[in-house]
Short mmCIF file of C-alpha atoms in Angstrom, two decimals:
data_model
loop_
_atom_site.label_atom_id
_atom_site.label_comp_id
_atom_site.label_asym_id
_atom_site.label_seq_id
_atom_site.Cartn_x
_atom_site.Cartn_y
_atom_site.Cartn_z
CA UNK A 1 -3.75 -42.45 -98.86
CA UNK A 2 -5.03 -38.92 -99.09
CA UNK A 3 -8.25 -37.16 -98.20
CA UNK A 4 -9.47 -34.45 -100.55
CA UNK A 5 -8.00 -31.22 -99.24
CA UNK A 6 -8.58 -27.86 -100.83
CA UNK A 7 -7.78 -24.36 -99.58
CA UNK A 8 -10.33 -21.68 -100.21
CA UNK A 9 -9.15 -18.14 -100.97
CA UNK A 10 -10.97 -14.96 -101.88
CA UNK A 11 -9.91 -11.55 -102.99
CA UNK A 12 -11.01 -8.85 -100.59
CA UNK A 13 -12.46 -5.98 -102.66
CA UNK A 14 -12.06 -3.57 -99.72
CA UNK A 15 -8.26 -3.84 -99.64
CA UNK A 16 -6.09 -1.85 -101.99
CA UNK A 17 -3.52 -4.62 -102.25
CA UNK A 18 -6.17 -7.14 -103.35
CA UNK A 19 -4.38 -9.86 -101.42
CA UNK A 20 -5.99 -13.25 -101.02
CA UNK A 21 -7.32 -14.25 -97.63
CA UNK A 22 -8.46 -17.59 -96.24
CA UNK A 23 -12.19 -17.88 -95.85
CA UNK A 24 -12.64 -18.34 -92.11
CA UNK A 25 -16.32 -19.11 -92.55
CA UNK A 26 -15.66 -22.10 -94.78
CA UNK A 27 -15.65 -25.59 -93.19
CA UNK A 28 -12.16 -26.94 -92.55
CA UNK A 29 -10.77 -29.66 -94.85
CA UNK A 30 -11.33 -32.09 -91.95
CA UNK A 31 -14.81 -30.95 -90.91
CA UNK A 32 -16.48 -31.25 -94.32
CA UNK A 33 -15.61 -34.95 -94.96
CA UNK A 34 -16.30 -35.77 -91.28
CA UNK A 35 -19.79 -34.25 -91.48
CA UNK A 36 -20.35 -36.03 -94.80
CA UNK A 37 -19.46 -39.36 -93.18
CA UNK A 38 -21.69 -38.67 -90.17
CA UNK A 39 -24.64 -37.50 -92.30
CA UNK A 40 -24.51 -40.49 -94.65
CA UNK A 41 -24.34 -42.84 -91.66
CA UNK A 42 -27.45 -41.28 -90.08
CA UNK A 43 -29.47 -40.98 -93.30
CA UNK A 44 -28.59 -44.33 -94.86
CA UNK A 45 -28.76 -46.06 -91.48
CA UNK A 46 -32.29 -44.75 -90.87
CA UNK A 47 -33.47 -45.67 -94.37
CA UNK A 48 -32.06 -49.18 -94.28
CA UNK A 49 -33.22 -49.86 -90.73
CA UNK A 50 -36.77 -48.98 -91.80
CA UNK A 51 -36.41 -50.87 -95.10
CA UNK A 52 -38.10 -54.10 -93.91
CA UNK A 53 -41.26 -52.18 -92.98
CA UNK A 54 -41.08 -50.07 -96.16
CA UNK A 55 -40.83 -53.25 -98.23
CA UNK A 56 -43.87 -54.72 -96.53
CA UNK A 57 -41.89 -57.36 -94.68
CA UNK A 58 -43.75 -56.60 -91.46
CA UNK A 59 -45.87 -59.64 -92.36
CA UNK A 60 -43.07 -61.66 -90.78
CA UNK A 61 -43.45 -62.27 -87.09
CA UNK A 62 -41.60 -59.38 -85.46
CA UNK A 63 -39.65 -61.63 -83.11
CA UNK A 64 -38.65 -64.32 -85.61
CA UNK A 65 -34.97 -65.03 -86.14
CA UNK A 66 -35.25 -64.44 -89.88
CA UNK A 67 -36.78 -61.01 -89.39
CA UNK A 68 -34.19 -59.99 -86.78
CA UNK A 69 -31.37 -61.21 -89.01
CA UNK A 70 -32.77 -59.27 -91.96
CA UNK A 71 -33.06 -56.05 -89.93
CA UNK A 72 -29.57 -56.49 -88.46
CA UNK A 73 -28.04 -57.04 -91.91
CA UNK A 74 -29.82 -54.05 -93.43
CA UNK A 75 -28.69 -51.87 -90.52
CA UNK A 76 -25.07 -52.88 -91.11
CA UNK A 77 -25.34 -52.07 -94.80
CA UNK A 78 -27.00 -48.71 -94.22
CA UNK A 79 -25.02 -47.45 -91.24
CA UNK A 80 -21.53 -48.57 -92.20
CA UNK A 81 -21.07 -50.23 -95.60
CA UNK A 82 -22.75 -47.65 -97.85
CA UNK A 83 -21.33 -44.58 -95.99
CA UNK A 84 -17.86 -46.12 -96.12
CA UNK A 85 -18.11 -46.80 -99.85
CA UNK A 86 -19.58 -43.35 -100.58
CA UNK A 87 -16.74 -41.76 -98.61
CA UNK A 88 -14.21 -43.80 -100.60
CA UNK A 89 -15.87 -42.83 -103.90
CA UNK A 90 -16.55 -39.12 -103.34
CA UNK A 91 -14.02 -37.93 -100.74
CA UNK A 92 -10.88 -40.03 -100.91
CA UNK A 93 -8.39 -39.24 -103.65
CA UNK A 94 -7.80 -41.45 -105.52
CA UNK A 95 -11.23 -42.99 -105.11
CA UNK A 96 -11.44 -46.24 -103.14
CA UNK A 97 -7.81 -45.86 -102.13
CA UNK A 98 -8.31 -47.72 -98.85
CA UNK A 99 -9.31 -50.84 -100.80
CA UNK A 100 -5.88 -50.90 -102.44
CA UNK A 101 -2.90 -51.95 -100.29
CA UNK A 102 -0.61 -48.98 -99.65
CA UNK A 103 2.54 -51.10 -99.62
CA UNK A 104 3.79 -54.33 -101.10
CA UNK A 105 1.98 -57.07 -99.21
CA UNK A 106 3.83 -59.71 -97.23
CA UNK A 107 2.52 -62.64 -95.21
CA UNK A 108 3.86 -61.00 -92.03
CA UNK A 109 1.48 -58.06 -92.49
CA UNK A 110 -1.39 -60.46 -91.85
CA UNK A 111 0.40 -62.91 -89.56
CA UNK A 112 1.58 -60.52 -86.83
CA UNK A 113 -1.78 -58.73 -86.38
CA UNK A 114 -3.59 -62.10 -86.30
CA UNK A 115 -1.19 -63.46 -83.69
CA UNK A 116 -1.56 -60.24 -81.71
CA UNK A 117 -5.35 -60.71 -81.76
CA UNK A 118 -4.97 -64.25 -80.42
CA UNK A 119 -2.68 -63.13 -77.64
CA UNK A 120 -4.75 -60.14 -76.49
CA UNK A 121 -7.89 -62.28 -76.20
CA UNK A 122 -7.13 -62.90 -72.49
CA UNK A 123 -6.95 -59.14 -71.87
CA UNK A 124 -10.23 -58.62 -73.71
CA UNK A 125 -11.92 -61.37 -71.68
CA UNK A 126 -10.34 -60.05 -68.49
CA UNK A 127 -11.60 -56.51 -69.09
CA UNK A 128 -15.09 -57.84 -69.90
CA UNK A 129 -15.17 -59.89 -66.72
CA UNK A 130 -14.10 -57.08 -64.40
CA UNK A 131 -16.24 -54.41 -66.06
CA UNK A 132 -19.27 -56.60 -65.35
CA UNK A 133 -18.37 -56.42 -61.64
CA UNK A 134 -18.70 -52.63 -61.60
CA UNK A 135 -21.49 -51.28 -59.43
CA UNK A 136 -22.54 -47.64 -59.34
CA UNK A 137 -23.12 -45.58 -56.18
CA UNK A 138 -26.60 -45.66 -54.71
CA UNK A 139 -27.43 -42.28 -56.28
CA UNK A 140 -26.81 -43.80 -59.73
CA UNK A 141 -28.59 -47.11 -59.16
CA UNK A 142 -31.34 -46.21 -61.61
CA UNK A 143 -28.76 -45.58 -64.34
CA UNK A 144 -27.02 -48.89 -63.61
CA UNK A 145 -30.32 -50.77 -63.77
CA UNK A 146 -31.12 -49.24 -67.15
CA UNK A 147 -27.68 -50.06 -68.51
CA UNK A 148 -27.85 -53.65 -67.30
CA UNK A 149 -31.33 -53.99 -68.76
CA UNK A 150 -30.01 -52.76 -72.11
CA UNK A 151 -27.14 -55.25 -71.95
CA UNK A 152 -29.63 -58.04 -71.19
CA UNK A 153 -31.84 -57.06 -74.14
CA UNK A 154 -28.84 -57.08 -76.50
CA UNK A 155 -27.76 -60.46 -75.13
CA UNK A 156 -31.24 -61.89 -75.67
CA UNK A 157 -31.31 -60.45 -79.21
CA UNK A 158 -27.97 -62.04 -80.06
CA UNK A 159 -29.05 -65.30 -78.49
CA UNK A 160 -32.10 -65.32 -80.77
CA UNK A 161 -29.93 -64.69 -83.84
CA UNK A 162 -27.53 -67.49 -82.91
CA UNK A 163 -30.25 -70.04 -82.18
CA UNK A 164 -29.74 -72.43 -85.11
CA UNK A 165 -29.40 -76.21 -85.22
CA UNK A 166 -28.32 -76.86 -88.82
CA UNK A 167 -25.04 -76.33 -90.62
CA UNK A 168 -26.85 -74.24 -93.22
CA UNK A 169 -28.07 -72.00 -90.41
CA UNK A 170 -24.49 -71.67 -89.17
CA UNK A 171 -23.38 -70.70 -92.70
CA UNK A 172 -26.02 -67.96 -92.88
CA UNK A 173 -24.95 -66.66 -89.46
CA UNK A 174 -21.30 -66.61 -90.49
CA UNK A 175 -22.23 -64.52 -93.53
CA UNK A 176 -24.62 -62.12 -91.76
CA UNK A 177 -23.17 -61.90 -88.24
CA UNK A 178 -19.46 -62.47 -88.93
CA UNK A 179 -18.55 -61.48 -92.50
CA UNK A 180 -20.95 -58.59 -93.22
CA UNK A 181 -20.14 -56.64 -90.00
CA UNK A 182 -16.42 -57.23 -90.57
CA UNK A 183 -16.59 -55.71 -94.06
CA UNK A 184 -19.03 -52.91 -93.25
CA UNK A 185 -17.49 -51.74 -89.97
CA UNK A 186 -13.89 -51.91 -91.20
CA UNK A 187 -14.73 -49.96 -94.37
CA UNK A 188 -16.38 -47.31 -92.20
CA UNK A 189 -14.17 -47.12 -89.11
CA UNK A 190 -10.69 -48.00 -90.32
CA UNK A 191 -10.91 -47.34 -94.07
CA UNK A 192 -12.79 -44.03 -93.77
CA UNK A 193 -12.80 -42.60 -90.23
CA UNK A 194 -9.29 -43.60 -89.16
CA UNK A 195 -7.89 -42.48 -92.51
CA UNK A 196 -9.62 -39.13 -92.03
CA UNK A 197 -8.21 -38.65 -88.52
CA UNK A 198 -4.75 -39.64 -89.74
CA UNK A 199 -4.89 -37.10 -92.56
CA UNK A 200 -5.74 -34.43 -89.97
CA UNK A 201 -3.44 -35.35 -87.07
CA UNK A 202 -0.56 -37.07 -88.93
CA UNK A 203 -0.25 -39.24 -85.82
CA UNK A 204 -0.90 -42.95 -86.14
CA UNK A 205 -1.45 -43.75 -82.45
CA UNK A 206 -3.83 -40.86 -81.88
CA UNK A 207 -5.93 -41.65 -84.95
CA UNK A 208 -6.05 -45.35 -84.02
CA UNK A 209 -7.24 -44.74 -80.46
CA UNK A 210 -9.76 -42.00 -81.31
CA UNK A 211 -11.31 -44.32 -83.90
CA UNK A 212 -11.25 -47.26 -81.47
CA UNK A 213 -13.09 -45.24 -78.81
CA UNK A 214 -15.75 -44.12 -81.30
CA UNK A 215 -16.02 -47.71 -82.58
CA UNK A 216 -16.68 -48.94 -79.05
CA UNK A 217 -18.98 -46.09 -78.03
CA UNK A 218 -21.25 -46.45 -81.06
CA UNK A 219 -22.09 -50.05 -80.05
CA UNK A 220 -23.73 -48.66 -76.85
CA UNK A 221 -22.54 -51.43 -74.54
CA UNK A 222 -21.06 -49.91 -71.38
CA UNK A 223 -19.80 -53.13 -69.81
CA UNK A 224 -18.04 -54.14 -73.01
CA UNK A 225 -16.65 -50.68 -73.71
CA UNK A 226 -13.02 -51.35 -72.70
CA UNK A 227 -12.91 -54.76 -74.40
CA UNK A 228 -14.31 -53.36 -77.65
CA UNK A 229 -11.92 -50.38 -77.48
CA UNK A 230 -8.97 -52.78 -77.19
CA UNK A 231 -10.25 -54.77 -80.15
CA UNK A 232 -10.80 -51.58 -82.14
CA UNK A 233 -7.26 -50.41 -81.39
CA UNK A 234 -5.83 -53.74 -82.56
CA UNK A 235 -7.83 -53.49 -85.78
CA UNK A 236 -6.58 -49.95 -86.27
CA UNK A 237 -2.98 -50.94 -85.75
CA UNK A 238 -3.44 -53.89 -88.13
CA UNK A 239 -4.58 -51.40 -90.77
CA UNK A 240 -1.66 -49.06 -90.08
CA UNK A 241 0.91 -51.86 -89.95
CA UNK A 242 -0.22 -53.75 -93.04
CA UNK A 243 -1.30 -50.78 -95.17
CA UNK A 244 -4.27 -52.92 -96.22
CA UNK A 245 -7.90 -52.80 -95.08
CA UNK A 246 -8.07 -56.55 -95.59
CA UNK A 247 -5.91 -57.27 -92.52
CA UNK A 248 -8.42 -55.78 -90.03
CA UNK A 249 -11.31 -57.23 -92.06
CA UNK A 250 -9.82 -60.72 -91.66
CA UNK A 251 -9.20 -60.28 -87.91
CA UNK A 252 -12.67 -58.81 -87.36
CA UNK A 253 -14.20 -61.73 -89.25
CA UNK A 254 -12.18 -64.27 -87.24
CA UNK A 255 -13.26 -62.63 -83.99
CA UNK A 256 -16.94 -62.73 -84.95
CA UNK A 257 -16.75 -66.18 -86.55
CA UNK A 258 -15.13 -67.68 -83.46
CA UNK A 259 -18.01 -66.48 -81.25
CA UNK A 260 -20.67 -67.67 -83.74
CA UNK A 261 -19.06 -71.08 -84.25
CA UNK A 262 -18.36 -71.80 -80.57
CA UNK A 263 -21.95 -70.94 -79.69
CA UNK A 264 -23.24 -73.26 -82.44
CA UNK A 265 -21.00 -76.15 -81.36
CA UNK A 266 -22.01 -75.85 -77.71
CA UNK A 267 -25.70 -75.20 -78.40
CA UNK A 268 -25.91 -78.37 -80.52
CA UNK A 269 -23.80 -80.46 -78.12
CA UNK A 270 -20.80 -80.87 -80.41
CA UNK A 271 -18.67 -79.71 -77.48
CA UNK A 272 -19.33 -79.72 -73.75
CA UNK A 273 -17.48 -76.59 -72.66
CA UNK A 274 -19.51 -73.40 -73.09
CA UNK A 275 -18.28 -70.11 -74.59
CA UNK A 276 -18.74 -68.51 -71.14
CA UNK A 277 -16.42 -71.08 -69.59
CA UNK A 278 -13.85 -70.38 -72.29
CA UNK A 279 -14.13 -66.65 -71.52
CA UNK A 280 -13.61 -67.31 -67.82
CA UNK A 281 -10.49 -69.34 -68.60
CA UNK A 282 -9.13 -66.66 -70.93
CA UNK A 283 -9.85 -63.92 -68.39
CA UNK A 284 -7.15 -65.21 -66.02
CA UNK A 285 -4.53 -62.39 -65.90
CA UNK A 286 -1.62 -64.83 -65.69
CA UNK A 287 -2.51 -66.28 -69.10
CA UNK A 288 -2.50 -62.80 -70.59
CA UNK A 289 0.95 -61.97 -69.22
CA UNK A 290 2.18 -65.34 -70.43
CA UNK A 291 1.10 -64.45 -73.97
CA UNK A 292 2.27 -60.82 -73.80
CA UNK A 293 5.57 -61.13 -75.77
CA UNK A 294 3.91 -61.47 -79.19
CA UNK A 295 1.88 -58.29 -78.52
CA UNK A 296 5.08 -56.47 -77.58
CA UNK A 297 6.68 -57.68 -80.82
CA UNK A 298 3.71 -56.33 -82.76
CA UNK A 299 4.13 -52.92 -81.06
CA UNK A 300 7.83 -52.91 -81.95
CA UNK A 301 6.90 -53.61 -85.55
CA UNK A 302 4.53 -50.64 -85.43
CA UNK A 303 7.39 -48.30 -84.54
CA UNK A 304 8.83 -48.99 -87.97
CA UNK A 305 5.49 -47.98 -89.51
CA UNK A 306 5.41 -44.76 -87.45
CA UNK A 307 8.99 -43.80 -88.34
CA UNK A 308 8.43 -44.44 -92.06
CA UNK A 309 5.08 -42.63 -92.23
#
């Protein structure tokens, strides 16, 4: 997978030799596509976030689940899906190269990353649990209160989106809250951004972790920052290991779909144990260390990818 890379040269009329020199003032081959990706995210994200009002859909009650779901879906399309596709069309050479597997696909390319996701779930839950116990010094109490208030608002928003009692409502949530974000965010972060960093650094681990940190930061949830970074890194390694964007898309979808489905089953009394109780069980460190071997095996498999890159 290659990113468009051209070297600009100019003949200096003031030199007798007429030798060609690099244009220092020109944007680097990395900076130009990076700025393109950032600009399209900001512009398309703003347009699509405002789309409901522009289309006259403000007649819906602002707090209704349907309205919130519509706004959330449009934001995903504008911020991530369209910029990712535009990047693939206009910047990547050949176009849409990240949509095409870069190696012959085998079942193991999807199996090992999926198993790794299952077995790092305890570490994700554990990091979530302990990050929530963090308290700032007294001088930063105001900042902590604002951050916790933001977390509470996001939790209430998600709770409103998940509040359905029918199987058709669950299906809509799986499409809008599980599938659409999986496609849009993976096209943007792994297919475009991680590929761009890899083309610049030539280092798989560095590009994976830089992308994972940005992926986590852009969700603006401090107390879930470490957990989302770990998930982002796993998705990045799944992309690097499999050579296919569809491996991280599948894992991302499974991660979202599990949360949506468990909430639906508990909310409608199909199961007694709550998702929070499941998280508390998974957050036990001993369970994580018990399930560690498969993650180690996945890392060993990645060394083959690194050595053959």
